[in-house]
Amino acid sequence: NGAPPNSSLSISPRTWILFSIILATFVTPNFAKKATYSMTKKPFISALIGIGAIIFVPIASLILALTGIFVYASCALIVVYLLVLSITIAILGMAIGNYFANKLKNITKTKFILLSIASVAVLWLLQQVPFVGGYISIFTVVFGLGIFVYSLFTKKALEEVKE
């Protein structure tokens, strides 16, 4: 055929999401508890934080870039923002998966990971539905980003979950 071999370093979205779930499960074991707490106990706050982050981060990055001194910080902020946006479905799937895993007896990391993957699959399928999928995608990004930021900046959630 004469075409050069594909040598790009790309990763499929499914692999990226699976990697994110497994990494978060083993590296940050309390993240799922905090994510479930923010989704079930503070959904309105999580949504507001998600909407605020969607608006605020690009504006803050632009302001940092325009100063001329913080161009690298601006680029780093945009890269982190895009990485988090790419895993919002995994974050929401982990929160939903942990919620259902808590309903089962004898919770294990394997059950949590499998329920998280199943939740992500259901969310992805809902995103494919015509006319409704766009709204589901917006919901996923807003809540996923809100859950991530809320979990990142609060320790109160983990204290309340342990009680």
N, CA and C atoms as an extended XYZ file, in Angstrom:
489
Properties=species:S:1:pos:R:3:atomname:S:1:resname:S:1:resid:I:1 pbc="F F F"
N         0.821       -1.183        0.000 N   ASN     1
C         0.000        0.000        0.000 CA  ASN     1
C         0.864        1.244        0.000 C   ASN     1
N         2.071        1.180        0.529 N   GLY     2
C         2.983        2.304        0.446 CA  GLY     2
C         2.796        3.346        1.535 C   GLY     2
N         1.796        3.212        2.367 N   ALA     3
C         1.563        4.186        3.430 CA  ALA     3
C         2.524        3.910        4.584 C   ALA     3
N         3.037        4.962        5.199 N   PRO     4
C         3.942        4.749        6.329 CA  PRO     4
C         3.165        4.188        7.516 C   PRO     4
N         3.829        3.410        8.360 N   PRO     5
C         3.143        2.867        9.540 CA  PRO     5
C         2.723        3.991       10.475 C   PRO     5
N         1.639        3.760       11.172 N   ASN     6
C         1.130        4.750       12.117 CA  ASN     6
C         2.025        4.746       13.351 C   ASN     6
N         2.771        5.810       13.538 N   SER     7
C         3.708        5.868       14.655 CA  SER     7
C         3.296        6.917       15.683 C   SER     7
N         2.052        7.363       15.634 N   SER     8
C         1.617        8.383       16.585 CA  SER     8
C         1.407        7.752       17.958 C   SER     8
N         1.600        8.545       18.961 N   LEU     9
C         1.430        8.091       20.333 CA  LEU     9
C         0.037        8.476       20.823 C   LEU     9
N        -0.969        7.917       20.232 N   SER    10
C        -2.328        8.234       20.656 CA  SER    10
C        -2.864        7.127       21.550 C   SER    10
N        -3.822        7.484       22.361 N   ILE    11
C        -4.439        6.536       23.273 CA  ILE    11
C        -5.947        6.661       23.083 C   ILE    11
N        -6.618        5.530       23.090 N   SER    12
C        -8.055        5.576       22.864 CA  SER    12
C        -8.761        6.143       24.093 C   SER    12
N        -9.903        6.774       23.894 N   PRO    13
C       -10.636        7.316       25.051 CA  PRO    13
C       -11.012        6.258       26.079 C   PRO    13
N       -11.373        5.074       25.619 N   ARG    14
C       -11.731        4.007       26.562 CA  ARG    14
C       -10.537        3.616       27.419 C   ARG    14
N        -9.369        3.519       26.818 N   THR    15
C        -8.162        3.172       27.560 CA  THR    15
C        -7.808        4.272       28.551 C   THR    15
N        -7.939        5.522       28.140 N   TRP    16
C        -7.642        6.668       28.993 CA  TRP    16
C        -8.571        6.684       30.210 C   TRP    16
N        -9.865        6.420       29.995 N   ILE    17
C       -10.830        6.414       31.089 CA  ILE    17
C       -10.555        5.249       32.038 C   ILE    17
N       -10.293        4.077       31.484 N   LEU    18
C        -9.975        2.908       32.310 CA  LEU    18
C        -8.712        3.160       33.136 C   LEU    18
N        -7.691        3.714       32.504 N   PHE    19
C        -6.455        4.060       33.196 CA  PHE    19
C        -6.729        5.064       34.317 C   PHE    19
N        -7.572        6.050       34.053 N   SER    20
C        -7.897        7.066       35.060 CA  SER    20
C        -8.602        6.454       36.260 C   SER    20
N        -9.551        5.561       36.008 N   ILE    21
C       -10.285        4.928       37.105 CA  ILE    21
C        -9.348        4.077       37.961 C   ILE    21
N        -8.536        3.264       37.311 N   ILE    22
C        -7.624        2.387       38.055 CA  ILE    22
C        -6.579        3.202       38.809 C   ILE    22
N        -6.026        4.224       38.177 N   LEU    23
C        -5.033        5.070       38.836 CA  LEU    23
C        -5.636        5.775       40.044 C   LEU    23
N        -6.819        6.337       39.881 N   ALA    24
C        -7.457        7.039       40.995 CA  ALA    24
C        -7.817        6.086       42.124 C   ALA    24
N        -8.165        4.856       41.785 N   THR    25
C        -8.533        3.875       42.808 CA  THR    25
C        -7.347        3.511       43.690 C   THR    25
N        -6.192        3.327       43.081 N   PHE    26
C        -5.035        2.857       43.843 CA  PHE    26
C        -4.153        3.984       44.367 C   PHE    26
N        -4.102        5.110       43.681 N   VAL    27
C        -3.245        6.207       44.122 CA  VAL    27
C        -3.969        7.106       45.131 C   VAL    27
N        -5.254        7.375       44.883 N   THR    28
C        -6.036        8.223       45.777 CA  THR    28
C        -7.278        7.462       46.243 C   THR    28
N        -7.131        6.574       47.208 N   PRO    29
C        -8.254        5.714       47.602 CA  PRO    29
C        -9.438        6.467       48.199 C   PRO    29
N        -9.222        7.640       48.767 N   ASN    30
C       -10.320        8.390       49.378 CA  ASN    30
C       -11.072        9.261       48.370 C   ASN    30
N       -10.563        9.376       47.158 N   PHE    31
C       -11.216       10.230       46.167 CA  PHE    31
C       -12.626        9.758       45.862 C   PHE    31
N       -12.827        8.468       45.747 N   ALA    32
C       -14.160        7.941       45.422 CA  ALA    32
C       -15.161        8.284       46.518 C   ALA    32
N       -14.738        8.212       47.778 N   LYS    33
C       -15.629        8.564       48.883 CA  LYS    33
C       -15.999       10.036       48.824 C   LYS    33
N       -14.998       10.880       48.585 N   LYS    34
C       -15.265       12.311       48.493 CA  LYS    34
C       -16.138       12.637       47.277 C   LYS    34
N       -15.898       11.944       46.182 N   ALA    35
C       -16.691       12.177       44.970 CA  ALA    35
C       -18.141       11.773       45.187 C   ALA    35
N       -18.348       10.629       45.825 N   THR    36
C       -19.710       10.178       46.100 CA  THR    36
C       -20.411       11.126       47.069 C   THR    36
N       -19.677       11.591       48.063 N   TYR    37
C       -20.250       12.541       49.015 CA  TYR    37
C       -20.697       13.812       48.302 C   TYR    37
N       -19.828       14.367       47.472 N   SER    38
C       -20.181       15.619       46.797 CA  SER    38
C       -21.319       15.425       45.795 C   SER    38
N       -21.425       14.224       45.213 N   MET    39
C       -22.502       13.963       44.258 CA  MET    39
C       -23.837       13.753       44.973 C   MET    39
N       -23.827       13.069       46.111 N   THR    40
C       -25.089       12.741       46.775 CA  THR    40
C       -25.521       13.796       47.786 C   THR    40
N       -24.588       14.363       48.526 N   LYS    41
C       -24.937       15.317       49.583 CA  LYS    41
C       -24.869       16.772       49.136 C   LYS    41
N       -24.032       17.078       48.156 N   LYS    42
C       -23.837       18.463       47.722 CA  LYS    42
C       -23.934       18.592       46.197 C   LYS    42
N       -24.994       18.082       45.565 N   PRO    43
C       -25.047       18.128       44.105 CA  PRO    43
C       -25.154       19.546       43.542 C   PRO    43
N       -25.891       20.415       44.227 N   PHE    44
C       -26.045       21.784       43.736 CA  PHE    44
C       -24.720       22.537       43.806 C   PHE    44
N       -24.005       22.353       44.908 N   ILE    45
C       -22.700       23.008       45.052 CA  ILE    45
C       -21.713       22.452       44.020 C   ILE    45
N       -21.751       21.136       43.800 N   SER    46
C       -20.861       20.536       42.799 CA  SER    46
C       -21.144       21.093       41.408 C   SER    46
N       -22.423       21.257       41.087 N   ALA    47
C       -22.786       21.810       39.777 CA  ALA    47
C       -22.331       23.254       39.648 C   ALA    47
N       -22.532       24.049       40.697 N   LEU    48
C       -22.090       25.446       40.646 CA  LEU    48
C       -20.570       25.551       40.520 C   LEU    48
N       -19.865       24.705       41.246 N   ILE    49
C       -18.403       24.702       41.154 CA  ILE    49
C       -17.973       24.296       39.747 C   ILE    49
N       -18.648       23.294       39.173 N   GLY    50
C       -18.329       22.864       37.814 CA  GLY    50
C       -18.549       23.962       36.796 C   GLY    50
N       -19.680       24.647       36.886 N   ILE    51
C       -19.961       25.760       35.968 CA  ILE    51
C       -18.942       26.874       36.163 C   ILE    51
N       -18.648       27.176       37.427 N   GLY    52
C       -17.654       28.213       37.710 CA  GLY    52
C       -16.277       27.862       37.178 C   GLY    52
N       -15.879       26.607       37.323 N   ALA    53
C       -14.558       26.185       36.832 CA  ALA    53
C       -14.498       26.230       35.306 C   ALA    53
N       -15.598       25.855       34.652 N   ILE    54
C       -15.627       25.901       33.189 CA  ILE    54
C       -15.434       27.332       32.690 C   ILE    54
N       -15.989       28.288       33.418 N   ILE    55
C       -15.882       29.696       33.019 CA  ILE    55
C       -14.584       30.318       33.520 C   ILE    55
N       -14.237       30.072       34.783 N   PHE    56
C       -13.135       30.770       35.429 CA  PHE    56
C       -11.758       30.352       34.936 C   PHE    56
N       -11.521       29.064       34.744 N   VAL    57
C       -10.169       28.591       34.415 CA  VAL    57
C        -9.659       29.162       33.076 C   VAL    57
N       -10.431       29.125       31.992 N   PRO    58
C        -9.917       29.738       30.760 CA  PRO    58
C        -9.680       31.244       30.888 C   PRO    58
N       -10.549       31.945       31.625 N   ILE    59
C       -10.360       33.388       31.820 CA  ILE    59
C        -9.102       33.652       32.640 C   ILE    59
N        -8.913       32.878       33.712 N   ALA    60
C        -7.712       33.040       34.537 CA  ALA    60
C        -6.457       32.729       33.734 C   ALA    60
N        -6.536       31.719       32.889 N   SER    61
C        -5.389       31.367       32.061 CA  SER    61
C        -5.075       32.481       31.062 C   SER    61
N        -6.102       33.058       30.486 N   LEU    62
C        -5.904       34.166       29.542 CA  LEU    62
C        -5.283       35.371       30.238 C   LEU    62
N        -5.772       35.674       31.433 N   ILE    63
C        -5.210       36.795       32.193 CA  ILE    63
C        -3.754       36.532       32.537 C   ILE    63
N        -3.442       35.287       32.947 N   LEU    64
C        -2.047       34.947       33.240 CA  LEU    64
C        -1.171       35.090       32.004 C   LEU    64
N        -1.684       34.676       30.846 N   ALA    65
C        -0.903       34.760       29.609 CA  ALA    65
C        -0.695       36.209       29.187 C   ALA    65
N        -1.690       37.047       29.391 N   LEU    66
C        -1.583       38.453       28.987 CA  LEU    66
C        -0.611       39.243       29.848 C   LEU    66
N        -0.327       38.784       31.053 N   THR    67
C         0.638       39.500       31.892 CA  THR    67
C         2.042       39.394       31.322 C   THR    67
N         2.295       38.334       30.562 N   GLY    68
C         3.608       38.162       29.959 CA  GLY    68
C         4.585       37.432       30.853 C   GLY    68
N         4.402       37.515       32.142 N   ILE    69
C         5.317       36.875       33.079 CA  ILE    69
C         4.913       35.423       33.325 C   ILE    69
N         3.623       35.166       33.334 N   PHE    70
C         3.104       33.852       33.708 CA  PHE    70
C         2.605       33.045       32.512 C   PHE    70
N         3.252       33.158       31.372 N   VAL    71
C         2.821       32.441       30.176 CA  VAL    71
C         2.936       30.935       30.387 C   VAL    71
N         4.018       30.499       30.985 N   TYR    72
C         4.188       29.065       31.226 CA  TYR    72
C         3.152       28.546       32.227 C   TYR    72
N         2.869       29.326       33.245 N   ALA    73
C         1.834       28.930       34.207 CA  ALA    73
C         0.480       28.863       33.515 C   ALA    73
N         0.229       29.771       32.604 N   SER    74
C        -1.020       29.770       31.845 CA  SER    74
C        -1.131       28.518       30.987 C   SER    74
N        -0.063       28.167       30.319 N   CYS    75
C        -0.059       26.948       29.489 CA  CYS    75
C        -0.240       25.701       30.349 C   CYS    75
N         0.418       25.667       31.498 N   ALA    76
C         0.275       24.522       32.397 CA  ALA    76
C        -1.158       24.415       32.914 C   ALA    76
N        -1.766       25.544       33.225 N   LEU    77
C        -3.144       25.554       33.704 CA  LEU    77
C        -4.099       25.031       32.626 C   LEU    77
N        -3.885       25.432       31.393 N   ILE    78
C        -4.731       24.956       30.291 CA  ILE    78
C        -4.540       23.456       30.073 C   ILE    78
N        -3.310       22.969       30.165 N   VAL    79
C        -3.054       21.534       29.981 CA  VAL    79
C        -3.743       20.726       31.075 C   VAL    79
N        -3.618       21.154       32.327 N   VAL    80
C        -4.276       20.458       33.432 CA  VAL    80
C        -5.791       20.518       33.267 C   VAL    80
N        -6.304       21.667       32.872 N   TYR    81
C        -7.741       21.846       32.641 CA  TYR    81
C        -8.246       20.890       31.565 C   TYR    81
N        -7.516       20.779       30.465 N   LEU    82
C        -7.926       19.871       29.393 CA  LEU    82
C        -7.832       18.407       29.817 C   LEU    82
N        -6.810       18.068       30.602 N   LEU    83
C        -6.702       16.699       31.110 CA  LEU    83
C        -7.870       16.353       32.033 C   LEU    83
N        -8.232       17.269       32.905 N   VAL    84
C        -9.356       17.017       33.808 CA  VAL    84
C       -10.659       16.940       33.017 C   VAL    84
N       -10.822       17.813       32.020 N   LEU    85
C       -12.023       17.740       31.182 CA  LEU    85
C       -12.124       16.394       30.463 C   LEU    85
N       -10.977       15.836       30.111 N   SER    86
C       -10.997       14.563       29.384 CA  SER    86
C       -11.387       13.385       30.271 C   SER    86
N       -11.296       13.551       31.581 N   ILE    87
C       -11.667       12.443       32.473 CA  ILE    87
C       -12.916       12.742       33.297 C   ILE    87
N       -13.672       13.767       32.942 N   THR    88
C       -14.870       14.079       33.728 CA  THR    88
C       -15.866       12.922       33.711 C   THR    88
N       -15.970       12.207       32.617 N   ILE    89
C       -16.882       11.066       32.574 CA  ILE    89
C       -16.393        9.965       33.522 C   ILE    89
N       -15.085        9.804       33.638 N   ALA    90
C       -14.542        8.813       34.572 CA  ALA    90
C       -14.787        9.247       36.016 C   ALA    90
N       -14.659       10.542       36.293 N   ILE    91
C       -14.880       11.048       37.648 CA  ILE    91
C       -16.335       10.828       38.054 C   ILE    91
N       -17.259       11.192       37.180 N   LEU    92
C       -18.673       10.983       37.483 CA  LEU    92
C       -18.990        9.491       37.566 C   LEU    92
N       -18.385        8.699       36.685 N   GLY    93
C       -18.585        7.249       36.735 CA  GLY    93
C       -18.075        6.645       38.030 C   GLY    93
N       -16.956        7.159       38.550 N   MET    94
C       -16.431        6.673       39.830 CA  MET    94
C       -17.363        7.035       40.976 C   MET    94
N       -17.923        8.231       40.935 N   ALA    95
C       -18.853        8.634       41.989 CA  ALA    95
C       -20.104        7.760       41.967 C   ALA    95
N       -20.642        7.515       40.782 N   ILE    96
C       -21.826        6.663       40.649 CA  ILE    96
C       -21.487        5.221       41.018 C   ILE    96
N       -20.345        4.733       40.535 N   GLY    97
C       -19.918        3.361       40.841 CA  GLY    97
C       -19.714        3.150       42.325 C   GLY    97
N       -19.124        4.116       43.012 N   ASN    98
C       -18.920        4.002       44.456 CA  ASN    98
C       -20.253        4.052       45.193 C   ASN    98
N       -21.186        4.848       44.704 N   TYR    99
C       -22.518        4.910       45.321 CA  TYR    99
C       -23.186        3.537       45.277 C   TYR    99
N       -23.143        2.891       44.112 N   PHE   100
C       -23.750        1.566       43.990 CA  PHE   100
C       -22.939        0.492       44.716 C   PHE   100
N       -21.626        0.649       44.745 N   ALA   101
C       -20.787       -0.313       45.467 CA  ALA   101
C       -21.076       -0.260       46.964 C   ALA   101
N       -21.366        0.931       47.475 N   ASN   102
C       -21.711        1.053       48.895 CA  ASN   102
C       -23.042        0.381       49.212 C   ASN   102
N       -23.908        0.270       48.226 N   LYS   103
C       -25.203       -0.400       48.434 CA  LYS   103
C       -25.038       -1.918       48.513 C   LYS   103
N       -23.959       -2.426       47.937 N   LEU   104
C       -23.690       -3.873       47.979 CA  LEU   104
C       -22.975       -4.235       49.272 C   LEU   104
N       -23.092       -5.463       49.642 N   LYS   105
C       -22.356       -5.947       50.811 CA  LYS   105
C       -20.933       -6.324       50.380 C   LYS   105
N       -19.995       -6.249       51.321 N   ASN   106
C       -18.621       -6.674       51.077 CA  ASN   106
C       -17.999       -5.938       49.890 C   ASN   106
N       -17.867       -4.631       50.018 N   ILE   107
C       -17.302       -3.815       48.949 CA  ILE   107
C       -15.809       -4.116       48.793 C   ILE   107
N       -15.380       -4.276       47.551 N   THR   108
C       -13.968       -4.486       47.235 CA  THR   108
C       -13.573       -3.513       46.142 C   THR   108
N       -12.276       -3.372       45.942 N   LYS   109
C       -11.803       -2.490       44.873 CA  LYS   109
C       -12.224       -3.013       43.502 C   LYS   109
N       -12.269       -4.324       43.362 N   THR   110
C       -12.678       -4.915       42.082 CA  THR   110
C       -14.125       -4.568       41.769 C   THR   110
N       -15.010       -4.701       42.757 N   LYS   111
C       -16.418       -4.337       42.537 CA  LYS   111
C       -16.544       -2.862       42.213 C   LYS   111
N       -15.784       -2.039       42.944 N   PHE   112
C       -15.828       -0.603       42.696 CA  PHE   112
C       -15.377       -0.274       41.270 C   PHE   112
N       -14.269       -0.870       40.840 N   ILE   113
C       -13.760       -0.599       39.490 CA  ILE   113
C       -14.762       -1.072       38.442 C   ILE   113
N       -15.315       -2.275       38.616 N   LEU   114
C       -16.283       -2.793       37.633 CA  LEU   114
C       -17.550       -1.947       37.593 C   LEU   114
N       -18.055       -1.518       38.755 N   LEU   115
C       -19.240       -0.664       38.767 CA  LEU   115
C       -18.940        0.714       38.185 C   LEU   115
N       -17.729        1.218       38.394 N   SER   116
C       -17.337        2.497       37.793 CA  SER   116
C       -17.283        2.384       36.277 C   SER   116
N       -16.705        1.298       35.778 N   ILE   117
C       -16.638        1.083       34.328 CA  ILE   117
C       -18.042        0.945       33.749 C   ILE   117
N       -18.911        0.220       34.458 N   ALA   118
C       -20.297        0.077       33.990 CA  ALA   118
C       -21.004        1.427       33.984 C   ALA   118
N       -20.769        2.254       34.996 N   SER   119
C       -21.373        3.587       35.045 CA  SER   119
C       -20.894        4.457       33.895 C   SER   119
N       -19.606        4.387       33.603 N   VAL   120
C       -19.060        5.142       32.474 CA  VAL   120
C       -19.681        4.663       31.171 C   VAL   120
N       -19.854        3.344       31.031 N   ALA   121
C       -20.463        2.808       29.807 CA  ALA   121
C       -21.896        3.297       29.645 C   ALA   121
N       -22.655        3.325       30.733 N   VAL   122
C       -24.037        3.813       30.668 CA  VAL   122
C       -24.058        5.300       30.328 C   VAL   122
N       -23.183        6.077       30.962 N   LEU   123
C       -23.108        7.505       30.637 CA  LEU   123
C       -22.749        7.719       29.172 C   LEU   123
N       -21.793        6.946       28.680 N   TRP   124
C       -21.386        7.078       27.279 CA  TRP   124
C       -22.548        6.727       26.349 C   TRP   124
N       -23.270        5.655       26.668 N   LEU   125
C       -24.422        5.279       25.839 CA  LEU   125
C       -25.494        6.360       25.868 C   LEU   125
N       -25.735        6.947       27.021 N   LEU   126
C       -26.712        8.038       27.107 CA  LEU   126
C       -26.268        9.253       26.300 C   LEU   126
N       -24.954        9.478       26.219 N   GLN   127
C       -24.439       10.594       25.424 CA  GLN   127
C       -24.639       10.374       23.929 C   GLN   127
N       -24.858        9.136       23.522 N   GLN   128
C       -25.038        8.822       22.106 CA  GLN   128
C       -26.487        8.968       21.649 C   GLN   128
N       -27.422        9.151       22.590 N   VAL   129
C       -28.838        9.281       22.245 CA  VAL   129
C       -29.057       10.622       21.543 C   VAL   129
N       -29.697       10.595       20.374 N   PRO   130
C       -29.946       11.859       19.663 CA  PRO   130
C       -30.805       12.819       20.496 C   PRO   130
N       -30.559       14.083       20.351 N   PHE   131
C       -31.261       15.188       20.999 CA  PHE   131
C       -30.985       15.292       22.493 C   PHE   131
N       -30.774       14.194       23.181 N   VAL   132
C       -30.572       14.203       24.624 CA  VAL   132
C       -29.082       14.074       24.969 C   VAL   132
N       -28.330       13.459       24.085 N   GLY   133
C       -26.922       13.178       24.353 CA  GLY   133
C       -26.087       14.410       24.625 C   GLY   133
N       -26.384       15.499       23.948 N   GLY   134
C       -25.648       16.744       24.187 CA  GLY   134
C       -25.851       17.256       25.603 C   GLY   134
N       -27.082       17.179       26.072 N   TYR   135
C       -27.373       17.610       27.443 CA  TYR   135
C       -26.720       16.690       28.472 C   TYR   135
N       -26.710       15.400       28.167 N   ILE   136
C       -26.040       14.445       29.054 CA  ILE   136
C       -24.539       14.739       29.089 C   ILE   136
N       -23.963       15.092       27.948 N   SER   137
C       -22.538       15.433       27.895 CA  SER   137
C       -22.240       16.672       28.727 C   SER   137
N       -23.097       17.677       28.623 N   ILE   138
C       -22.908       18.890       29.425 CA  ILE   138
C       -23.035       18.564       30.905 C   ILE   138
N       -24.042       17.761       31.256 N   PHE   139
C       -24.234       17.323       32.640 CA  PHE   139
C       -22.987       16.603       33.151 C   PHE   139
N       -22.450       15.710       32.324 N   THR   140
C       -21.273       14.940       32.712 CA  THR   140
C       -20.072       15.847       32.958 C   THR   140
N       -19.840       16.797       32.071 N   VAL   141
C       -18.695       17.692       32.224 CA  VAL   141
C       -18.875       18.594       33.442 C   VAL   141
N       -20.061       19.167       33.608 N   VAL   142
C       -20.302       20.077       34.732 CA  VAL   142
C       -20.150       19.337       36.059 C   VAL   142
N       -20.818       18.206       36.203 N   PHE   143
C       -20.743       17.484       37.478 CA  PHE   143
C       -19.383       16.832       37.678 C   PHE   143
N       -18.779       16.291       36.631 N   GLY   144
C       -17.457       15.689       36.767 CA  GLY   144
C       -16.417       16.706       37.201 C   GLY   144
N       -16.435       17.879       36.564 N   LEU   145
C       -15.491       18.928       36.930 CA  LEU   145
C       -15.802       19.473       38.324 C   LEU   145
N       -17.080       19.640       38.633 N   GLY   146
C       -17.461       20.123       39.963 CA  GLY   146
C       -17.065       19.157       41.054 C   GLY   146
N       -17.283       17.868       40.815 N   ILE   147
C       -16.898       16.850       41.796 CA  ILE   147
C       -15.387       16.847       41.991 C   ILE   147
N       -14.638       16.962       40.891 N   PHE   148
C       -13.174       16.966       40.984 CA  PHE   148
C       -12.687       18.154       41.802 C   PHE   148
N       -13.151       19.352       41.480 N   VAL   149
C       -12.685       20.550       42.181 CA  VAL   149
C       -13.141       20.524       43.632 C   VAL   149
N       -14.387       20.131       43.883 N   TYR   150
C       -14.893       20.054       45.261 CA  TYR   150
C       -14.071       19.057       46.077 C   TYR   150
N       -13.784       17.907       45.498 N   SER   151
C       -13.010       16.885       46.201 CA  SER   151
C       -11.564       17.313       46.415 C   SER   151
N       -11.062       18.101       45.497 N   LEU   152
C        -9.680       18.553       45.587 CA  LEU   152
C        -9.476       19.543       46.724 C   LEU   152
N       -10.456       20.412       46.939 N   PHE   153
C       -10.274       21.503       47.884 CA  PHE   153
C       -11.028       21.356       49.196 C   PHE   153
N       -11.565       20.185       49.494 N   THR   154
C       -12.272       20.026       50.757 CA  THR   154
C       -11.817       18.767       51.480 C   THR   154
N       -11.664       18.904       52.783 N   LYS   155
C       -11.366       17.746       53.627 CA  LYS   155
C       -12.574       17.403       54.477 C   LYS   155
N       -13.519       18.320       54.571 N   LYS   156
C       -14.711       18.110       55.381 CA  LYS   156
C       -15.510       16.909       54.881 C   LYS   156
N       -15.572       16.734       53.592 N   ALA   157
C       -16.345       15.637       53.020 CA  ALA   157
C       -15.840       14.297       53.528 C   ALA   157
N       -14.533       14.127       53.570 N   LEU   158
C       -13.962       12.857       54.006 CA  LEU   158
C       -14.233       12.633       55.499 C   LEU   158
N       -14.178       13.695       56.303 N   GLU   159
C       -14.462       13.560       57.725 CA  GLU   159
C       -15.922       13.146       57.937 C   GLU   159
N       -16.851       13.711       57.161 N   GLU   160
C       -18.255       13.369       57.306 CA  GLU   160
C       -18.548       11.959       56.790 C   GLU   160
N       -17.803       11.519       55.778 N   VAL   161
C       -18.001       10.173       55.246 CA  VAL   161
C       -17.559        9.128       56.268 C   VAL   161
N       -16.488        9.394       57.013 N   LYS   162
C       -15.957        8.429       57.984 CA  LYS   162
C       -16.884        8.246       59.169 C   LYS   162
N       -17.691        9.262       59.499 N   GLU   163
C       -18.560        9.176       60.668 CA  GLU   163
C       -19.671        8.181       60.483 C   GLU   163
